[in-house]
Coordinates of C-alpha atoms and ligand atoms in Angstrom, one line a residue:
M1 CA 117.0 -41.0 -6.0
R2 CA 119.0 -39.7 -9.0
V3 CA 116.7 -38.5 -11.8
V4 CA 117.7 -37.2 -15.2
L5 CA 115.0 -34.9 -16.6
G6 CA 115.5 -34.6 -20.3
V7 CA 113.7 -31.7 -22.0
A8 CA 113.3 -31.6 -25.8
G9 CA 112.4 -28.5 -27.8
G10 CA 108.7 -28.0 -27.6
I11 CA 106.5 -25.3 -26.1
A12 CA 105.5 -27.7 -23.4
A13 CA 109.0 -27.4 -22.0
Y14 CA 107.5 -24.8 -19.6
K15 CA 105.5 -27.6 -17.9
A16 CA 108.8 -29.5 -17.3
C17 CA 109.6 -26.7 -14.8
S18 CA 106.7 -27.8 -12.6
L19 CA 107.7 -31.5 -13.0
L20 CA 111.3 -30.6 -11.9
R21 CA 109.9 -28.8 -8.9
L22 CA 107.7 -31.8 -7.9
L23 CA 110.7 -34.2 -8.2
A24 CA 113.1 -31.8 -6.4
E25 CA 110.6 -31.1 -3.6
A26 CA 110.2 -34.9 -3.1
G27 CA 113.9 -34.9 -2.3
H28 CA 115.2 -36.4 -5.6
D29 CA 118.5 -35.4 -7.0
V30 CA 117.5 -34.1 -10.4
T31 CA 119.9 -33.2 -13.3
V32 CA 118.2 -31.4 -16.2
V33 CA 119.5 -32.2 -19.6
P34 CA 117.8 -30.0 -22.2
T35 CA 118.3 -30.2 -25.9
A36 CA 119.7 -27.1 -27.6
S37 CA 116.2 -26.3 -29.0
A38 CA 114.6 -26.7 -25.6
L39 CA 116.7 -23.8 -24.4
R40 CA 114.9 -21.6 -27.0
F41 CA 111.7 -22.2 -24.9
V42 CA 113.1 -22.2 -21.4
G43 CA 116.6 -20.9 -20.7
A44 CA 119.5 -22.6 -18.9
P45 CA 119.3 -20.2 -15.9
T46 CA 115.8 -21.4 -15.1
W47 CA 116.8 -25.1 -15.2
A48 CA 120.0 -24.3 -13.2
A49 CA 118.1 -22.3 -10.5
L50 CA 115.3 -24.9 -10.1
S51 CA 117.7 -27.9 -10.0
G52 CA 120.6 -26.3 -8.3
K53 CA 122.9 -27.8 -10.9
P54 CA 124.8 -26.6 -14.0
V55 CA 123.0 -27.3 -17.2
S56 CA 124.6 -28.4 -20.5
T57 CA 123.2 -29.7 -23.8
D58 CA 126.3 -31.1 -25.4
V59 CA 129.1 -33.5 -24.5
W60 CA 131.9 -31.0 -24.5
S61 CA 131.3 -29.4 -21.1
D62 CA 133.1 -30.8 -18.0
V63 CA 134.6 -33.5 -20.2
Q64 CA 136.9 -34.6 -17.3
D65 CA 133.7 -36.0 -15.6
V66 CA 132.7 -37.9 -18.7
P67 CA 129.1 -36.7 -18.2
H68 CA 127.8 -38.3 -21.4
V69 CA 128.4 -41.7 -19.9
R70 CA 128.2 -41.0 -16.1
L71 CA 124.8 -39.3 -16.1
G72 CA 123.0 -42.2 -17.7
Q73 CA 124.9 -44.9 -15.9
E74 CA 124.2 -43.4 -12.5
A75 CA 120.6 -42.5 -13.0
D76 CA 117.7 -44.3 -11.2
L77 CA 115.3 -42.8 -13.7
V78 CA 115.4 -40.9 -16.9
V79 CA 112.3 -39.0 -17.8
V80 CA 112.0 -37.0 -21.0
A81 CA 109.2 -34.4 -21.0
P82 CA 108.3 -33.2 -23.5
A83 CA 109.6 -35.7 -26.0
T84 CA 109.3 -34.1 -29.4
A85 CA 108.9 -36.0 -32.7
D86 CA 112.6 -35.3 -33.4
L87 CA 113.8 -36.5 -30.1
L88 CA 111.7 -39.7 -30.4
A89 CA 113.2 -40.3 -33.9
R90 CA 116.8 -39.7 -32.6
A91 CA 116.2 -42.0 -29.6
A92 CA 114.6 -44.8 -31.7
T93 CA 117.5 -44.8 -34.2
G94 CA 120.1 -44.7 -31.4
Q95 CA 121.7 -41.4 -32.4
A96 CA 124.1 -39.8 -30.0
D97 CA 124.4 -36.2 -31.2
D98 CA 123.8 -34.4 -28.0
L99 CA 124.0 -35.0 -24.2
L100 CA 120.4 -36.2 -23.9
T101 CA 120.7 -38.9 -26.6
N102 CA 124.0 -40.0 -25.0
V103 CA 122.2 -40.3 -21.7
L104 CA 119.5 -42.4 -23.3
L105 CA 122.0 -44.8 -24.8
T106 CA 123.9 -45.3 -21.5
A107 CA 121.0 -45.5 -19.1
R108 CA 120.1 -48.9 -17.8
C109 CA 117.4 -47.6 -15.4
P110 CA 113.7 -47.1 -16.3
V111 CA 113.1 -44.5 -19.0
V112 CA 109.9 -42.6 -19.2
M113 CA 109.1 -40.5 -22.3
A114 CA 106.1 -38.1 -22.5
P115 CA 105.6 -37.1 -26.2
A116 CA 104.0 -33.8 -27.0
M117 CA 103.5 -32.3 -30.4
H118 CA 100.8 -31.4 -32.9
T119 CA 98.3 -34.1 -33.7
E120 CA 99.4 -34.5 -37.3
M121 CA 103.0 -35.1 -36.1
W122 CA 101.9 -37.6 -33.5
D123 CA 99.6 -39.5 -35.9
H124 CA 102.3 -39.7 -38.6
P125 CA 103.4 -43.3 -39.2
A126 CA 107.0 -42.4 -38.7
T127 CA 106.3 -41.1 -35.2
Q128 CA 104.1 -44.0 -34.4
A129 CA 106.8 -46.5 -35.6
N130 CA 109.4 -44.7 -33.4
V131 CA 107.1 -44.9 -30.4
A132 CA 106.4 -48.6 -31.0
T133 CA 110.2 -49.3 -31.3
L134 CA 110.9 -47.4 -28.0
S135 CA 108.0 -49.2 -26.3
E136 CA 109.2 -52.6 -27.4
R137 CA 112.6 -51.7 -25.9
G138 CA 111.0 -51.1 -22.6
V139 CA 110.7 -47.3 -22.6
H140 CA 107.5 -46.3 -20.7
V141 CA 105.8 -44.0 -23.1
V142 CA 103.1 -41.9 -21.5
P143 CA 100.4 -41.2 -24.1
P144 CA 99.8 -37.5 -24.9
A145 CA 96.7 -36.0 -23.5
V146 CA 93.8 -34.9 -25.7
G147 CA 93.0 -31.2 -25.7
R148 CA 93.9 -27.7 -26.8
L149 CA 97.3 -27.5 -28.6
T150 CA 99.5 -24.5 -29.2
G151 CA 97.4 -22.9 -31.8
K152 CA 93.6 -22.9 -32.1
D153 CA 93.5 -26.6 -32.9
T154 CA 92.7 -29.4 -30.5
G155 CA 93.4 -33.2 -30.4
P156 CA 95.9 -35.7 -29.0
G157 CA 99.3 -34.2 -28.5
R158 CA 99.3 -32.2 -25.2
L159 CA 101.9 -33.0 -22.6
P160 CA 100.0 -34.6 -19.6
E161 CA 99.9 -32.4 -16.5
P162 CA 103.1 -32.4 -14.4
E163 CA 101.4 -34.1 -11.4
E164 CA 100.4 -37.0 -13.7
L165 CA 104.0 -37.3 -15.0
Y166 CA 105.3 -37.0 -11.5
A167 CA 103.1 -39.9 -10.4
V168 CA 104.4 -42.0 -13.2
C169 CA 108.0 -41.2 -12.2
E170 CA 107.4 -42.2 -8.6
R171 CA 105.8 -45.5 -9.7
E172 CA 108.8 -46.3 -11.9
L173 CA 111.2 -45.3 -9.1
A174 CA 109.3 -47.4 -6.6
R175 CA 109.3 -50.3 -9.1
S176 CA 113.0 -50.2 -9.8
A177 CA 113.7 -49.8 -6.0
R178 CA 111.8 -53.1 -5.5
T179 CA 113.6 -55.0 -8.3
S180 CA 117.1 -53.5 -7.7
P181 CA 118.8 -54.5 -4.4
T182 CA 121.3 -51.7 -4.7
A183 CA 118.8 -48.9 -5.3
A184 CA 118.5 -46.4 -2.4
A185 CA 115.2 -45.9 -0.7
P186 CA 113.1 -43.1 -2.1
A187 CA 113.8 -39.7 -0.6
T188 CA 110.3 -39.4 0.7
P189 CA 107.5 -41.9 0.8
V190 CA 106.0 -42.5 -2.6
E191 CA 102.3 -41.8 -3.1
N192 CA 101.1 -45.3 -2.8
P193 CA 103.8 -47.4 -1.0
A194 CA 101.4 -49.9 0.6
P195 CA 100.0 -51.4 -2.6
L196 CA 103.4 -51.5 -4.3
A197 CA 104.9 -53.2 -1.3
D198 CA 102.1 -55.7 -1.0
A199 CA 101.5 -56.2 -4.7
N200 CA 101.8 -59.7 -6.1
P201 CA 104.0 -59.3 -9.1
G202 CA 101.9 -61.9 -11.0
D203 CA 98.8 -59.9 -10.5
A204 CA 99.0 -57.6 -13.5
A205 CA 95.5 -56.3 -13.1
L206 CA 96.3 -54.7 -9.8
S207 CA 99.8 -53.6 -10.7
P208 CA 99.7 -49.8 -10.4
S209 CA 101.5 -49.0 -13.6
T210 CA 100.5 -46.8 -16.5
G211 CA 99.7 -49.0 -19.4
P212 CA 101.7 -49.0 -22.6
L213 CA 100.8 -46.6 -25.3
G214 CA 97.6 -47.5 -27.2
D215 CA 96.7 -50.4 -24.9
L216 CA 93.0 -49.6 -25.3
A217 CA 93.2 -49.4 -29.1
G218 CA 90.3 -51.2 -30.7
R219 CA 88.3 -51.1 -27.5
R220 CA 84.9 -49.5 -27.1
V221 CA 84.5 -47.6 -23.8
V222 CA 81.5 -46.0 -22.2
V223 CA 81.9 -43.5 -19.4
S224 CA 79.1 -41.8 -17.5
A225 CA 79.9 -38.6 -15.7
G226 CA 78.3 -35.8 -13.7
G227 CA 75.5 -35.5 -11.3
T228 CA 72.0 -36.1 -12.6
R229 CA 69.3 -33.4 -12.2
E230 CA 65.8 -34.6 -11.3
P231 CA 63.3 -31.8 -12.2
L232 CA 60.6 -30.7 -9.9
D233 CA 59.1 -28.0 -12.0
P234 CA 60.4 -25.8 -14.9
V235 CA 62.8 -23.9 -12.7
R236 CA 63.8 -26.4 -9.9
F237 CA 65.6 -29.7 -9.7
L238 CA 67.1 -32.1 -7.2
G239 CA 70.8 -32.4 -7.8
N240 CA 74.1 -33.2 -6.2
R241 CA 77.6 -31.7 -6.1
S242 CA 79.3 -33.9 -8.7
S243 CA 81.2 -31.8 -11.2
G244 CA 81.8 -34.5 -13.8
K245 CA 85.6 -33.8 -13.9
Q246 CA 86.7 -37.3 -12.9
G247 CA 84.4 -38.9 -15.5
H248 CA 85.6 -36.5 -18.2
A249 CA 89.3 -37.2 -17.2
L250 CA 88.6 -40.9 -17.5
A251 CA 87.1 -40.4 -21.0
A252 CA 90.0 -38.3 -22.1
A253 CA 92.5 -40.8 -20.8
A254 CA 90.8 -43.7 -22.5
A255 CA 90.8 -41.8 -25.8
G256 CA 94.5 -41.0 -25.3
R257 CA 95.2 -44.7 -24.9
G258 CA 93.4 -45.5 -28.2
A259 CA 89.9 -46.4 -27.2
E260 CA 86.7 -45.3 -29.0
V261 CA 84.9 -43.5 -26.3
T262 CA 81.3 -42.5 -25.6
L263 CA 80.9 -40.1 -22.7
V264 CA 77.3 -39.9 -21.3
T265 CA 77.4 -36.7 -19.2
S266 CA 75.3 -34.2 -17.4
A267 CA 78.1 -31.7 -17.3
P268 CA 79.1 -29.5 -20.3
A269 CA 81.9 -31.2 -22.2
D270 CA 83.9 -30.4 -25.3
L271 CA 86.3 -33.3 -25.7
P272 CA 87.6 -33.7 -29.2
G273 CA 87.6 -37.2 -30.5
I274 CA 85.0 -38.3 -28.0
D275 CA 81.3 -39.1 -28.7
V276 CA 79.6 -36.9 -26.1
V277 CA 75.9 -37.7 -25.2
A278 CA 74.4 -34.9 -23.1
V279 CA 71.8 -36.0 -20.5
E280 CA 70.1 -34.5 -17.5
T281 CA 68.1 -37.0 -15.6
A282 CA 68.9 -40.5 -14.3
L283 CA 66.3 -42.0 -16.7
Q284 CA 68.0 -40.3 -19.7
L285 CA 71.4 -41.4 -18.5
R286 CA 70.2 -44.9 -18.1
E287 CA 68.8 -45.0 -21.6
A288 CA 72.0 -43.6 -23.1
V289 CA 74.3 -45.8 -21.1
H290 CA 72.4 -49.0 -21.9
A291 CA 72.3 -48.1 -25.6
A292 CA 76.1 -47.5 -25.7
A293 CA 76.9 -50.5 -23.4
A294 CA 75.4 -53.0 -25.8
T295 CA 78.6 -53.0 -27.9
A296 CA 81.1 -51.9 -25.3
D297 CA 84.2 -53.6 -23.9
V298 CA 84.2 -51.4 -20.8
V299 CA 81.5 -49.4 -19.0
V300 CA 82.6 -47.0 -16.3
M301 CA 79.8 -45.6 -14.1
A302 CA 81.5 -42.4 -12.7
A303 CA 78.2 -40.5 -12.8
A304 CA 76.6 -39.5 -9.5
V305 CA 73.1 -40.9 -10.3
A306 CA 70.3 -39.6 -8.1
D307 CA 68.9 -42.6 -6.1
F308 CA 65.5 -40.9 -6.0
R309 CA 63.4 -38.5 -8.2
P310 CA 60.3 -36.5 -7.5
A311 CA 57.2 -38.7 -8.1
S312 CA 55.6 -36.0 -10.2
Y313 CA 56.7 -33.1 -12.3
A314 CA 54.8 -29.8 -12.0
A315 CA 54.4 -28.4 -15.5
T316 CA 54.1 -24.9 -14.1
K317 CA 56.2 -23.3 -11.4
I318 CA 55.3 -24.4 -7.9
K319 CA 54.1 -21.2 -6.2
K320 CA 54.9 -20.1 -2.6
T321 CA 51.2 -19.8 -1.9
H322 CA 48.2 -21.1 -3.7
V323 CA 44.4 -20.8 -3.6
D324 CA 43.1 -23.8 -1.9
G325 CA 39.6 -25.4 -2.5
A326 CA 36.3 -23.8 -3.4
D327 CA 36.2 -21.3 -0.5
G328 CA 39.1 -19.4 -2.0
S329 CA 41.3 -19.7 1.1
I330 CA 45.1 -19.2 0.6
D331 CA 47.2 -22.2 1.5
E332 CA 50.7 -21.2 2.7
S333 CA 51.9 -24.6 3.8
A334 CA 55.1 -25.9 2.3
P335 CA 54.6 -28.5 -0.4
V336 CA 55.5 -32.1 0.4
I337 CA 57.7 -33.7 -2.3
T338 CA 57.2 -37.4 -2.7
L339 CA 60.2 -39.2 -4.1
V340 CA 60.3 -42.5 -6.0
R341 CA 63.4 -44.7 -6.5
N342 CA 65.5 -44.4 -9.7
P343 CA 66.7 -47.6 -11.2
D344 CA 70.2 -48.7 -10.2
I345 CA 71.9 -48.5 -13.6
L346 CA 75.1 -50.2 -12.4
A347 CA 73.2 -53.1 -10.9
E348 CA 71.2 -53.4 -14.2
L349 CA 74.5 -53.5 -16.2
V350 CA 75.7 -56.3 -14.0
Q351 CA 72.5 -58.2 -14.3
R352 CA 72.4 -57.8 -18.1
R353 CA 75.8 -58.9 -19.0
G354 CA 76.1 -62.1 -21.0
E355 CA 78.5 -64.9 -20.3
A356 CA 80.8 -64.4 -23.3
D357 CA 81.3 -60.8 -24.3
S358 CA 80.6 -59.2 -21.0
P359 CA 82.0 -55.7 -20.7
V360 CA 84.3 -55.0 -17.8
I361 CA 82.1 -52.9 -15.4
V362 CA 83.6 -50.3 -13.2
G363 CA 81.6 -48.6 -10.5
F364 CA 82.4 -45.6 -8.3
A365 CA 81.6 -45.4 -4.6
A366 CA 81.3 -42.0 -3.0
E367 CA 81.6 -42.7 0.7
T368 CA 81.9 -40.7 3.9
G369 CA 82.4 -43.4 6.5
D370 CA 80.1 -43.5 9.5
A371 CA 79.4 -45.4 12.7
H372 CA 78.8 -48.6 10.7
G373 CA 82.2 -48.7 9.0
T374 CA 85.1 -46.9 7.4
V375 CA 85.2 -45.6 3.9
L376 CA 87.0 -48.8 2.8
E377 CA 84.6 -51.1 4.6
H378 CA 81.6 -49.5 2.9
G379 CA 83.5 -49.7 -0.4
R380 CA 84.1 -53.5 0.0
A381 CA 80.5 -54.1 0.9
K382 CA 79.4 -52.0 -2.1
L383 CA 81.6 -54.0 -4.4
E384 CA 80.0 -57.3 -3.2
R385 CA 76.5 -55.8 -3.4
K386 CA 76.8 -54.3 -6.8
G387 CA 78.8 -57.2 -8.4
C388 CA 80.8 -55.0 -10.7
D389 CA 84.4 -55.9 -11.6
V390 CA 86.2 -52.9 -10.3
L391 CA 85.1 -50.3 -7.7
V392 CA 86.8 -47.0 -7.4
V393 CA 86.2 -45.7 -3.8
N394 CA 86.6 -42.1 -2.8
E395 CA 86.0 -40.3 0.4
V396 CA 83.6 -37.4 -0.2
G397 CA 82.4 -34.4 1.8
V398 CA 81.5 -30.8 1.2
D399 CA 85.2 -29.8 1.1
R400 CA 86.5 -32.9 -0.6
T401 CA 86.6 -34.3 -4.1
F402 CA 83.6 -32.4 -5.5
G403 CA 84.7 -29.9 -8.1
A404 CA 88.4 -30.3 -7.1
D405 CA 91.1 -31.0 -9.6
D406 CA 92.8 -33.6 -7.3
N407 CA 91.4 -36.9 -6.0
T408 CA 92.4 -39.7 -3.7
V409 CA 90.9 -43.1 -4.4
T410 CA 91.3 -46.7 -3.5
I411 CA 90.7 -49.2 -6.4
L412 CA 89.2 -52.5 -5.5
R413 CA 88.7 -55.5 -7.7
R414 CA 86.2 -58.3 -7.3
G415 CA 87.7 -61.5 -6.1
S416 CA 91.0 -59.9 -5.0
D417 CA 92.0 -58.6 -1.6
E418 CA 94.6 -56.3 -3.2
T419 CA 94.0 -52.6 -3.2
V420 CA 95.5 -49.8 -5.3
E421 CA 95.7 -46.6 -3.4
V422 CA 96.2 -43.5 -5.6
G423 CA 96.6 -39.9 -4.6
P424 CA 96.3 -37.2 -3.8
V425 CA 96.9 -36.7 -7.5
S426 CA 95.2 -35.0 -10.4
K427 CA 92.0 -36.6 -11.7
A428 CA 94.0 -37.4 -14.9
A429 CA 96.5 -39.4 -12.8
V430 CA 93.6 -41.2 -11.1
S431 CA 92.2 -42.0 -14.5
A432 CA 95.6 -43.5 -15.6
A433 CA 95.6 -45.8 -12.6
V434 CA 92.0 -46.9 -13.2
W435 CA 92.7 -47.7 -16.8
D436 CA 95.8 -49.6 -15.8
V437 CA 93.7 -51.9 -13.7
V438 CA 91.0 -52.2 -16.3
A439 CA 93.5 -52.9 -19.1
G440 CA 94.8 -55.8 -17.0
L441 CA 91.3 -57.3 -17.0
L442 CA 90.6 -57.0 -20.8
Ligands
CTP501 N1 74.7 -45.8 -9.5 C1 73.8 -46.2 -10.5 N2 72.5 -45.9 -10.4 C2 72.0 -45.4 -9.3 C3 72.9 -45.0 -8.2 C4 74.2 -45.2 -8.4 O1 74.3 -46.7 -11.5 N3 70.7 -45.2 -9.2 C5 76.1 -46.1 -9.6 C6 77.0 -44.9 -9.6 O2 77.3 -44.4 -10.9 C7 78.3 -45.5 -9.0 C8 77.8 -46.6 -8.1 O3 76.5 -46.9 -8.5 O4 79.1 -46.1 -10.0 C9 77.7 -46.3 -6.6 O5 77.0 -45.1 -6.4 P1 76.8 -44.7 -4.9 O6 75.9 -43.4 -4.9 O7 78.1 -44.6 -4.2 O8 76.0 -45.9 -4.3 P2 74.5 -46.3 -4.1 O9 74.3 -47.6 -4.7 O10 73.7 -45.1 -4.5 O11 74.5 -46.5 -2.5 P3 74.5 -45.5 -1.3 O12 74.1 -44.1 -1.8 O13 73.5 -46.0 -0.4 O14 75.9 -45.5 -0.7

């Protein structure tokens, strides 16, 4: 498909090189249209070499081909990454003072914009008004990620990772291919062709799109993350391999979409703008989640909660050998650890919800598949058993998912046979897909 990659003048322009690579490697015909100031960050030779096409910023090159009209008219997708405050302002007011703004005025295909700037510029009412105008006109604005900015400061304003933007581009291309009878087939299969092909257009909750900017504004969200640690003695615990990365990505994505987020986590987290509650054991996690869930609109149980904990805790270190009984003999036998069941927090949340203001409850299912069923079959059974609204199923194993930056999941919704398959993509992109589904249920 024909993609125009617009690049505005921000330091995140370097990330657009990776996005260009991903689009080109997928077989798309990509033309890069930088602004003049973008070329101060990444030069024209880089864009030309990576795209295999000449690069210009103004409307005065190759005038015989009328590029200022042709590029926009012929594009299947225009994606602007990064979109600076200046570019957003020029696009919102319909200016046509360089090639990129001309392309934006002539394009009739889906347009994706990924703003990136300092938090103060992003928060400014002028920028927010421009973004609202563009969103109303149908531009798909990908909210900036929360995190470290150019200087020492942190906050919303980071350009999302190229893999996440690439996933959004593929979804938009697949969507426009379905609605436009003349559009060519994608150059390579998109990441999740099955659910798109099967999706019922009326079923917004399962439509795998990234929600509009700020679609979680005013919502209270609780996310649990990480693997719990069940102590045996002062130096030992029973734990699991969960890194907490997916839960943290979900929390950051929700904050980026405007939600007020409480993250209950056993993994270290420094996420600006998010209320982080550090816990260790399943019982601590349970208490913190229930306290925060009382006023929440959404609870996401991404934590890997231990199903069992040691029945007793030894206040002093369990020694390899110990003196046994009155005769002073040495006992060298291995200790037997008795386990007791931990409460199922997800099941408790489902039981506790009232009729009226029930939060949307999202569970995760880590499955391996076995002689009794596939990963998906186990996931469907778990969704029924747990009674949550959404279940995110992922296949796990020693070399899969745990600690990785990418994830592949299937999102199931109670009462629907539809599935949303996502990945392999970054955990940020998985988060975007989960929030799309949840936002449709709110
Ligand atoms: N969960 C929970 N409390 C527990 C165990 C799990 O709230 N004591 C939640 C997890 O956070 C996850 C979901 O339940 O959202 C499913 O967890 P998983 O370990 O896959 O399922 P289990 O119910 O433990 O079933 P099994 O281990 O037998 O597959």
